[in-house]
CSV table of C-alpha atoms in Angstrom, one decimal:
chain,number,residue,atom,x,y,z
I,1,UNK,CA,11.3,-1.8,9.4
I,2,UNK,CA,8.4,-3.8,10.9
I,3,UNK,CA,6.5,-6.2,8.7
I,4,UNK,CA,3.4,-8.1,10.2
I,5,UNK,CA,2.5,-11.6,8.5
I,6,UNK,CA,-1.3,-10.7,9.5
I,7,UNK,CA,-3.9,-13.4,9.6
I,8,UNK,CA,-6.4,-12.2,7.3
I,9,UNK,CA,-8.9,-15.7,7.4
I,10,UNK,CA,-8.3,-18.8,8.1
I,11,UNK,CA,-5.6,-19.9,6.7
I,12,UNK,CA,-5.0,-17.1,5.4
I,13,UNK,CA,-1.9,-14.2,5.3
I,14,UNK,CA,-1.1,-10.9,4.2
I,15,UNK,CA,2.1,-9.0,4.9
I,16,UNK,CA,1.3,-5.6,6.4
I,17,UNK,CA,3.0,-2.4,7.2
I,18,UNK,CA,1.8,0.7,8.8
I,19,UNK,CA,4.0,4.0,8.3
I,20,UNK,CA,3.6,7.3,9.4
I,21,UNK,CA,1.7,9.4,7.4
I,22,UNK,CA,4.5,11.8,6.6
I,23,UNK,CA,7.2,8.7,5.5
I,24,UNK,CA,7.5,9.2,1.7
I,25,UNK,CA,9.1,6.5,0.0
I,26,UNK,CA,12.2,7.0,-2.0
I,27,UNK,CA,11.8,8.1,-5.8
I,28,UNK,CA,13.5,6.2,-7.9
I,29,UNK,CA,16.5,7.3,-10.0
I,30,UNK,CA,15.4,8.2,-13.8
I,31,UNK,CA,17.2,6.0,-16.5
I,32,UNK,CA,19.8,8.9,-18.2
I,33,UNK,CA,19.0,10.8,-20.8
I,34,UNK,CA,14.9,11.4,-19.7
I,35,UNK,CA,16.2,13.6,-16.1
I,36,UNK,CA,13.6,16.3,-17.4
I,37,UNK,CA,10.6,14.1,-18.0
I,38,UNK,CA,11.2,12.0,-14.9
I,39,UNK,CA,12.0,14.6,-12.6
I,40,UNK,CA,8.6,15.8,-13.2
I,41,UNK,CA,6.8,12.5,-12.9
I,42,UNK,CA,8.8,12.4,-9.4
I,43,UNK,CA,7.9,16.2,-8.4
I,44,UNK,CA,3.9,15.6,-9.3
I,45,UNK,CA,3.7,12.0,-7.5
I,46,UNK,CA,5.5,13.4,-4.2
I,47,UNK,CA,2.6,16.7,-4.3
I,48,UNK,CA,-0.1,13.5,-4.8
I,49,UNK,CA,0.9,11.9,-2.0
I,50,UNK,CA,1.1,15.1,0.1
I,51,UNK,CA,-2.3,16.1,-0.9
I,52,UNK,CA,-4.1,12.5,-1.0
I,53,UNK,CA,-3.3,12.3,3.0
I,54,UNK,CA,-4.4,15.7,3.7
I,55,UNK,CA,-7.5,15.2,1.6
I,56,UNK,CA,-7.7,12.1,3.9
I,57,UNK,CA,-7.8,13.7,7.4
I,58,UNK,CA,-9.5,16.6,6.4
I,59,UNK,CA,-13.3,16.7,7.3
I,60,UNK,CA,-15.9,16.0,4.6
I,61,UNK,CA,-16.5,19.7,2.9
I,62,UNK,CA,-20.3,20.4,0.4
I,63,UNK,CA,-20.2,18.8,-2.7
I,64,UNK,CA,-18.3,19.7,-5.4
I,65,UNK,CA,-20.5,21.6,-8.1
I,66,UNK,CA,-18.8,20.4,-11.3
I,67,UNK,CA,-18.4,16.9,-12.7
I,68,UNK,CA,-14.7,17.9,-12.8
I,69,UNK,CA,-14.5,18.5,-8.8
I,70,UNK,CA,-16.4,15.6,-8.0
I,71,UNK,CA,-14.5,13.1,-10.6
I,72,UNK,CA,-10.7,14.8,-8.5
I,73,UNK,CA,-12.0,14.2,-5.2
I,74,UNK,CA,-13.0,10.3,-6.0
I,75,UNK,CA,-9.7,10.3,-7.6
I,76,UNK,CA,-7.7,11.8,-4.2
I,77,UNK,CA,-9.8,9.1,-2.4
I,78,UNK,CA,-8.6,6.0,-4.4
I,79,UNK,CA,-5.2,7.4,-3.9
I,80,UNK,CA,-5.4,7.6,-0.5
I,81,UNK,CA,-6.5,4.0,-0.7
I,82,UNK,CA,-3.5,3.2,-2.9
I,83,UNK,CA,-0.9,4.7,-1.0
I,84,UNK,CA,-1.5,3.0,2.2
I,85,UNK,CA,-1.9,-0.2,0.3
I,86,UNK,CA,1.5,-0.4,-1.3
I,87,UNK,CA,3.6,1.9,1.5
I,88,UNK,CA,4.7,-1.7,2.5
I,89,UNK,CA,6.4,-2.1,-0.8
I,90,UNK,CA,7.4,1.5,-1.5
I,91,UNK,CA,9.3,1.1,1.4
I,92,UNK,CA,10.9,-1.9,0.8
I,93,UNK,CA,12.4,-0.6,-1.8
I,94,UNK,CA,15.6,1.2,0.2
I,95,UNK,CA,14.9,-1.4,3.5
I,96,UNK,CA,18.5,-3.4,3.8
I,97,UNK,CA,17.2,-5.6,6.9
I,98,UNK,CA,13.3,-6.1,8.1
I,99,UNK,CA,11.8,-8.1,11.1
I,100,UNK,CA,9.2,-10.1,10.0
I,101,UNK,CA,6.1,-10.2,13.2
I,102,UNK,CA,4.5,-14.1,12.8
I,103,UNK,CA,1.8,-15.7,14.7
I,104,UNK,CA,3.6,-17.7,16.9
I,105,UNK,CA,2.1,-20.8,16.4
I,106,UNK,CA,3.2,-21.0,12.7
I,107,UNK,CA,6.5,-22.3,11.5
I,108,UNK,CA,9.2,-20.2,11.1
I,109,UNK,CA,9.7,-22.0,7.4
I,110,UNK,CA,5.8,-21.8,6.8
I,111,UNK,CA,6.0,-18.0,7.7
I,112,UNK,CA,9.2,-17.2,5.4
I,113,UNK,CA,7.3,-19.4,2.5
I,114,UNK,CA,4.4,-16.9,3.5
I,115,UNK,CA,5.9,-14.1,2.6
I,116,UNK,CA,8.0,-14.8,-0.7
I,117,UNK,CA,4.8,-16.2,-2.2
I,118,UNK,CA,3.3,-12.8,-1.1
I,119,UNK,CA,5.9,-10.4,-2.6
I,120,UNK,CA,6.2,-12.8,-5.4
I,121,UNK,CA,2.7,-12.4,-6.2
I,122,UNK,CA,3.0,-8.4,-5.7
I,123,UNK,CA,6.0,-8.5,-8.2
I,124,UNK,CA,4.4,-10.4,-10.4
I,125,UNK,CA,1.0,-8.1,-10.9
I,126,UNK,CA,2.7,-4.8,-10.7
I,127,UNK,CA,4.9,-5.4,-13.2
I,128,UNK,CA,2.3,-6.2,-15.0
I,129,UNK,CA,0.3,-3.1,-14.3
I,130,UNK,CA,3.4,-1.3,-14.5
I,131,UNK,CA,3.7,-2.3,-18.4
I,132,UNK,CA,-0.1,-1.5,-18.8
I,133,UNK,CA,-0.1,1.9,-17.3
I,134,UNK,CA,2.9,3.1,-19.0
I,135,UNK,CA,1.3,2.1,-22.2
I,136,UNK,CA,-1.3,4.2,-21.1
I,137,UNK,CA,0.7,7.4,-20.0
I,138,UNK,CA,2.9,7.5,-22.9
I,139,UNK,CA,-0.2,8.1,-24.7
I,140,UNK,CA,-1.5,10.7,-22.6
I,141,UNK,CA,1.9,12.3,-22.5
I,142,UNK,CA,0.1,15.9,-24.4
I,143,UNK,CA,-2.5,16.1,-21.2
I,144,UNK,CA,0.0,15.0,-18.7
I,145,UNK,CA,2.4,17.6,-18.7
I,146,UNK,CA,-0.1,20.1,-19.0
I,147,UNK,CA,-0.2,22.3,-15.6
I,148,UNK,CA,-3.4,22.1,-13.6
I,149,UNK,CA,-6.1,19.7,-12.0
I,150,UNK,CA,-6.3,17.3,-15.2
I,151,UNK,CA,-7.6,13.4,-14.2
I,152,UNK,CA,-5.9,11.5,-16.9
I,153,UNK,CA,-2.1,13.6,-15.7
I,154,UNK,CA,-2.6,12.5,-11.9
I,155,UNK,CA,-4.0,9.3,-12.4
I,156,UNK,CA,-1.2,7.8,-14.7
I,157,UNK,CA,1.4,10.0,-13.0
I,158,UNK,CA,0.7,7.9,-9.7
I,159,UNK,CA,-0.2,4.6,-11.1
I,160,UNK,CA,3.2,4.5,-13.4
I,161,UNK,CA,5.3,6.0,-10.7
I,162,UNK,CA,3.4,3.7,-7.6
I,163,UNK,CA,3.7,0.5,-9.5
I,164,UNK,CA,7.4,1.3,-10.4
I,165,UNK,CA,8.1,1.8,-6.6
I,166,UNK,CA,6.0,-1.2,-5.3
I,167,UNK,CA,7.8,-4.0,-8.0
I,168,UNK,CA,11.0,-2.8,-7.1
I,169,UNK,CA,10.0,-3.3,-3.6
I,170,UNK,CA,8.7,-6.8,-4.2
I,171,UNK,CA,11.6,-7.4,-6.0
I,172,UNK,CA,13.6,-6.4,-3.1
I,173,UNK,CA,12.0,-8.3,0.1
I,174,UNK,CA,12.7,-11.2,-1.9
I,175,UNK,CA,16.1,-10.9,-2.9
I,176,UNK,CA,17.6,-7.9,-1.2
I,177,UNK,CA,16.5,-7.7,2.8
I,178,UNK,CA,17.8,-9.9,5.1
I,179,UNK,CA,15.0,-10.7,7.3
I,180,UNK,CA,14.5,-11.7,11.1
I,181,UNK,CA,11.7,-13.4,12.1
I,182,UNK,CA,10.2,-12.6,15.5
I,183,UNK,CA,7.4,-14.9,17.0
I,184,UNK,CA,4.1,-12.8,17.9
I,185,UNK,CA,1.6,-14.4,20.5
I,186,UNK,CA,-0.8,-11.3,19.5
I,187,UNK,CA,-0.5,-12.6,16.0
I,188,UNK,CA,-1.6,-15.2,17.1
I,189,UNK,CA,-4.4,-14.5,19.0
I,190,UNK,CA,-5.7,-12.7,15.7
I,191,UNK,CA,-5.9,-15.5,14.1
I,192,UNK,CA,-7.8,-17.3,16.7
I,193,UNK,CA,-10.4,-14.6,15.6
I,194,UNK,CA,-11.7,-16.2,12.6
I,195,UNK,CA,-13.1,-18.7,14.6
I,196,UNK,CA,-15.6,-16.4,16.7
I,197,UNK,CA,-18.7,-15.0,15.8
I,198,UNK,CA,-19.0,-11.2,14.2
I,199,UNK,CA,-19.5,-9.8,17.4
I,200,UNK,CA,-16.7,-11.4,19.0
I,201,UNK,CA,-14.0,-11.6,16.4
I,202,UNK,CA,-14.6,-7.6,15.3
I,203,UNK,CA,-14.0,-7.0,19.7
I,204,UNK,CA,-10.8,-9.6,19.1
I,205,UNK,CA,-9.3,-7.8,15.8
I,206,UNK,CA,-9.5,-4.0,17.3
I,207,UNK,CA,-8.1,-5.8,20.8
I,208,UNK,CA,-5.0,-7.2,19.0
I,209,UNK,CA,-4.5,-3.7,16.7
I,210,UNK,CA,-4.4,-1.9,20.3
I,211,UNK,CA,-2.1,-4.0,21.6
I,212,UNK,CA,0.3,-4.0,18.8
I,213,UNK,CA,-0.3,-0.2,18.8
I,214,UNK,CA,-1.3,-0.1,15.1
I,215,UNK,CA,-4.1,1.9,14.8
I,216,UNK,CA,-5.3,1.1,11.1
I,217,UNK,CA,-4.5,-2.6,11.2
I,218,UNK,CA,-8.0,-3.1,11.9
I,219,UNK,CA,-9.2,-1.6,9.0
I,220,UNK,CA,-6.8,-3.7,7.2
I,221,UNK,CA,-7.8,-7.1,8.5
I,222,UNK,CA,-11.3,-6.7,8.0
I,223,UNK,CA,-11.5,-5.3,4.6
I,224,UNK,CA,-8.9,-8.4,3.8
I,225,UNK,CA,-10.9,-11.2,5.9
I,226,UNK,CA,-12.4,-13.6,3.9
I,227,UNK,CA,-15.6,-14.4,5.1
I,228,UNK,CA,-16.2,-16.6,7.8
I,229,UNK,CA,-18.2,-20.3,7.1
């Protein structure tokens, strides 16, 4: 797989990874003696994902009626938002070798210190979250497993299950991919952005995404980018 160490500011870095919409990352094997119970946690995260990027490309419908409609569709937005967020990690998680894209005008040693502070820091807060949110879905257990459209069953259904995925997929850039590093002048160039005005470093960010032929990098880098002094 193809991991970008994307200038995000100056001085600045966040890894990113853009998959095809359709990639699903690998569910991860339930501890024995809970098959049942996990199984379905896996089965209802897979049909969240599915219907979180369809829900994402489909065009804007009328507003739901009911505060119920309404509070699903916010919720199939921010897990839209979440999946494309931690897809780097998800799929981490069953990667044996990456190539790591740098700005060629950083260290090769910089760049790999880059990166393990980045999936330490992932590790880190999703374990974290992780412990939280299972907290949390262990006592909603009653609604979760009840069939239908219920908030409190998606929401800790993904959150559990995503954070699960993304940990063990921080865990594993940092000790279980052997990575290659592979110099990017276009890397580069993005980070040369950050020292242009608006006009010109929004024309520079969509130029470099074009030519790296990642479409939502963009989007990334500019939601990411700290501001500019």
């Amino acid at each position: 797989m193809d991991v970008y160490l994307v200038p995000i500011g100056r001085d600045r870095f966040e890894c990113y990874y853009e998959a095809a919409d359709d990639e699903e990352p690998e569910a991860a094997a339930p501890p024995a003696g809970v098959w049942g119970f996990f199984s379905r946690l896996k089965a209802r995260f897979s049909q969240q994902l599915r219907e979180a990027e369809q829900a994402r490309h489909e065009l804007p419908r009328e507003e739901p009626n009911t505060t119920m409609a309404r509070l699903q569709r916010r919720m199939m937005r921010w897990i839209a938002e979440r999946v494309a967020e931690q897809r780097l990690l998800w799929h981490l998680g069953r990667a044996k070798t990456a190539t790591l894209h740098t700005p060629d005008n950083l260290e090769a040693a910089s760049a790999t210190r880059l990166m393990r502070a980045s999936m330490q820091r992932d590790a880190d807060r999703h374990l974290r979250l992780l412990v939280v949110h299972s907290l949390a879905l262990l006592v909603s257990i009653p609604v979760a497993l009840i069939p239908g459209p219920n908030i409190l069953g998606y929401l800790f259904t993904f959150t559990v299950v995503g954070h699960f995925l993304a940990w063990r997929g921080a865990r594993r850039g940092l000790n279980g991919v052997a990575w290659t590093l592979a110099p990017s002048t276009d890397l580069a160039d993005l980070g040369q952005a950050f020292a242009l005005g608006d006009e010109a470093r929004h024309h520079r960010i969509h130029e470099v995404a074009d030519r790296l032929r990642l479409p939502r990098l963009a989007t990334f880098v500019e939601r990411m980018a700290a501001p500019v002094a």
